[in-house]
Amino acid sequence: MNWSWLVTLVCPLMMILMMFGMPGGHGNHRGHGGRTKRKHVEELEQELRLLKAQNEQLRAETQSSTL
């Protein structure tokens, strides 16, 4: 019996199952993932504001110490 047709069918099916079934796969981009990204962006923006404030403070301190 020739089993090559079975291998031909199983390979694409396994790829589909792996892509959509595994964490981080292509099927996980829908749903509440947008909220998580927005939260991550907000956290990064907050951290950026904090770093900018610290940078300005350090600049002011270095300028006052060099005078």
Tab-separated table of C-alpha atoms in Angstrom:
chain	number	residue	atom	x	y	z
A	1	MET	CA	0.000	0.000	0.000
A	2	ASN	CA	1.265	3.483	-0.905
A	3	TRP	CA	1.320	5.734	2.186
A	4	SER	CA	2.838	8.807	0.509
A	5	TRP	CA	-0.586	10.459	0.186
A	6	LEU	CA	-0.998	10.244	3.954
A	7	VAL	CA	2.298	12.034	4.554
A	8	THR	CA	1.257	14.662	2.017
A	9	LEU	CA	-1.941	15.346	3.979
A	10	VAL	CA	-0.500	15.098	7.473
A	11	CYS	CA	2.299	17.616	6.968
A	12	PRO	CA	0.104	20.670	6.231
A	13	LEU	CA	-2.383	19.676	8.922
A	14	MET	CA	0.371	19.470	11.523
A	15	MET	CA	1.685	22.879	10.488
A	16	ILE	CA	-1.766	24.414	10.875
A	17	LEU	CA	-2.201	22.835	14.296
A	18	MET	CA	1.209	24.036	15.416
A	19	MET	CA	0.705	27.596	14.148
A	20	PHE	CA	-2.687	28.109	15.744
A	21	GLY	CA	-2.370	25.862	18.753
A	22	MET	CA	0.904	26.911	20.330
A	23	PRO	CA	1.294	29.955	22.601
A	24	GLY	CA	2.510	32.928	20.619
A	25	GLY	CA	1.189	31.434	17.398
A	26	HIS	CA	-0.623	33.325	14.679
A	27	GLY	CA	-4.024	32.478	16.146
A	28	ASN	CA	-3.337	34.363	19.370
A	29	HIS	CA	-3.273	37.848	17.835
A	30	ARG	CA	-7.018	38.238	18.142
A	31	GLY	CA	-9.133	38.985	21.173
A	32	HIS	CA	-7.826	40.771	24.248
A	33	GLY	CA	-4.230	40.953	23.007
A	34	GLY	CA	-4.752	44.600	22.070
A	35	ARG	CA	-5.407	45.555	25.676
A	36	THR	CA	-2.183	43.901	26.753
A	37	LYS	CA	-0.233	45.785	24.104
A	38	ARG	CA	-1.832	49.084	25.129
A	39	LYS	CA	-0.971	48.426	28.754
A	40	HIS	CA	2.607	47.635	27.784
A	41	VAL	CA	2.833	50.825	25.709
A	42	GLU	CA	1.450	52.883	28.591
A	43	GLU	CA	4.030	51.383	30.949
A	44	LEU	CA	6.817	52.188	28.486
A	45	GLU	CA	5.570	55.757	28.063
A	46	GLN	CA	5.465	56.193	31.838
A	47	GLU	CA	8.998	54.841	32.156
A	48	LEU	CA	10.146	57.180	29.379
A	49	ARG	CA	8.662	60.179	31.195
A	50	LEU	CA	10.433	59.130	34.386
A	51	LEU	CA	13.757	58.719	32.584
A	52	LYS	CA	13.391	62.123	30.921
A	53	ALA	CA	12.739	63.736	34.309
A	54	GLN	CA	15.779	61.992	35.796
A	55	ASN	CA	17.870	63.086	32.816
A	56	GLU	CA	16.860	66.714	33.301
A	57	GLN	CA	17.629	66.484	37.010
A	58	LEU	CA	21.085	65.051	36.312
A	59	ARG	CA	21.769	67.771	33.750
A	60	ALA	CA	20.815	70.443	36.243
A	61	GLU	CA	23.025	68.870	38.892
A	62	THR	CA	26.041	68.600	36.581
A	63	GLN	CA	25.622	72.167	35.365
A	64	SER	CA	25.396	73.513	38.890
A	65	SER	CA	28.437	71.495	40.023
A	66	THR	CA	30.604	72.695	37.114
A	67	LEU	CA	29.885	76.385	37.832
